[in-house]
């Protein structure tokens, strides 16, 4: 009271009248990050790892978490939704993500066969002429 020359309760109405209104703002509760999805197709929120659709490996994904869920988006499409876990050092895996990863792994490990093209055969005499050799003097097996 000595420095204000009044009781704080008496000055409350004057303080409220001098205040401006708060601007309208959307309250964002939660956590948001953008990362490049690694080959292990998991994202980390706090200390927990959550699986993501492995078809997004190598792409930038948006990870958002609130009090209840963890969502991962790639190109506006949701590629993972998990219930948020509050225990520490957990690995949360969607069985569908494991199935897709197995399919992608099998496809990657199979050799790609190329169709035989007969137009790919070239006459060896063309090379002899390119190097200035007489095709009739060079014998080919």
C-alpha positions as MATLAB code, in Angstrom:
seq = 'XXXXXXXXXXXXXXXXXXXXXXXXXXXXXXXXXXXXXXXXXXXXXXXXXXXXXXXXXXXXXXXXXXXXXXXXXXXXXXXXXXXXXXXXXXXXXXXXXXXXXXXXXXXXXXXXXXXXXXXXXXXXXXXXXXXXXXXXXXXXX';
ca = [
       0.000    0.000    0.000;
       2.865    2.400    0.612;
       4.183    2.413   -2.964;
       0.796    2.142   -4.717;
      -0.978    4.545   -2.354;
      -3.989    2.250   -2.518;
      -5.000   -1.311   -1.878;
      -4.427   -3.699   -4.817;
      -8.073   -4.782   -4.723;
      -9.130   -1.144   -5.280;
      -6.827   -0.819   -8.348;
      -8.018   -4.027  -10.025;
     -10.926   -2.375  -11.891;
      -8.625    0.364  -13.276;
      -6.084   -2.246  -14.439;
      -8.768   -4.288  -16.240;
     -10.094   -1.173  -17.992;
      -6.586   -0.336  -19.275;
      -5.979   -3.840  -20.687;
      -6.470   -4.629  -24.382;
      -8.442   -7.633  -25.534;
      -6.441  -10.722  -26.395;
      -6.146  -11.395  -30.142;
      -8.039  -14.411  -31.450;
      -5.579  -17.247  -31.744;
      -5.879  -20.952  -32.351;
      -4.461  -22.704  -29.369;
      -2.043  -25.387  -30.509;
      -1.615  -28.075  -27.930;
       0.919  -30.730  -28.689;
       4.111  -31.295  -30.587;
       4.903  -30.959  -34.295;
       8.022  -31.762  -36.304;
       9.047  -32.499  -39.879;
      11.697  -35.163  -40.479;
      13.042  -37.428  -43.210;
      11.881  -40.988  -42.550;
      14.824  -43.343  -42.137;
      15.204  -46.891  -43.404;
      13.974  -48.320  -40.109;
      10.547  -46.605  -40.769;
      10.134  -45.398  -37.162;
       9.735  -41.871  -35.798;
      10.654  -40.856  -32.271;
       8.342  -38.800  -30.065;
       9.840  -38.122  -26.650;
      11.640  -41.399  -25.964;
       9.228  -43.726  -27.786;
       9.482  -45.029  -31.353;
       6.353  -45.318  -33.516;
       6.186  -47.246  -36.808;
       5.278  -45.554  -40.092;
       4.180  -46.971  -43.449;
       7.516  -48.032  -45.001;
       6.489  -46.772  -48.441;
       7.365  -43.305  -47.108;
      11.022  -44.215  -46.431;
      13.345  -41.428  -47.527;
      10.562  -38.834  -47.756;
       9.899  -35.868  -45.501;
       7.014  -36.599  -43.151;
       5.097  -34.403  -40.725;
       4.921  -35.828  -37.209;
       2.390  -34.416  -34.777;
       1.528  -35.570  -31.294;
      -1.035  -34.442  -28.794;
      -1.950  -35.867  -25.415;
      -3.679  -38.924  -26.904;
      -2.367  -39.709  -30.400;
       0.706  -39.610  -32.620;
      -0.014  -38.972  -36.325;
       2.388  -39.041  -39.244;
       1.491  -37.491  -42.602;
       3.241  -37.718  -45.952;
       2.041  -35.410  -48.703;
      -1.190  -34.672  -46.825;
      -1.974  -38.403  -46.473;
      -1.968  -40.024  -43.028;
       0.616  -42.837  -43.031;
       0.538  -43.695  -39.315;
      -1.752  -43.196  -36.333;
      -0.841  -44.572  -32.921;
      -2.179  -44.126  -29.428;
       0.432  -42.110  -27.573;
       2.363  -44.025  -24.940;
       3.577  -42.256  -21.833;
       5.957  -44.966  -20.650;
       9.583  -44.447  -21.632;
      11.651  -46.229  -24.299;
       8.784  -48.154  -25.898;
       8.595  -49.349  -29.502;
       5.059  -49.155  -30.904;
       4.608  -51.157  -34.110;
       1.600  -51.523  -36.383;
       1.472  -55.111  -37.772;
       0.384  -53.731  -41.162;
       3.600  -51.714  -41.376;
       5.639  -54.871  -40.729;
       3.714  -56.725  -43.458;
       4.296  -53.929  -46.002;
       7.993  -53.794  -45.087;
       8.304  -57.547  -45.681;
       6.668  -57.230  -49.086;
       8.950  -54.349  -50.061;
      12.027  -56.254  -48.839;
      11.086  -59.365  -50.840;
      10.462  -57.310  -53.965;
      13.791  -55.523  -53.572;
      15.748  -58.757  -53.147;
      14.377  -60.360  -56.313;
      16.591  -59.745  -59.350;
      15.085  -57.740  -62.143;
      15.214  -59.634  -65.414;
      15.449  -57.721  -68.642;
      13.830  -59.018  -71.786;
      16.233  -60.125  -74.488;
      16.265  -57.668  -77.337;
      17.604  -58.806  -80.693;
      18.270  -55.244  -81.759;
      21.010  -55.080  -79.122;
      23.350  -57.289  -81.183;
      25.907  -55.352  -83.178;
      28.110  -56.603  -85.953;
      31.732  -56.849  -84.763;
      32.929  -55.581  -88.130;
      31.547  -52.155  -87.140;
      34.165  -51.973  -84.375;
      36.913  -53.056  -86.757;
      35.997  -50.234  -89.127;
      35.832  -47.744  -86.224;
      39.445  -48.583  -85.276;
      40.643  -48.495  -88.885;
      41.131  -52.236  -89.280;
      40.335  -54.130  -92.458;
      37.385  -56.433  -91.597;
      38.536  -59.074  -94.084;
      41.980  -59.466  -92.438;
      40.643  -59.793  -88.877;
      39.237  -63.187  -87.947;
      36.370  -63.384  -85.459;
      35.491  -66.549  -83.550;
];
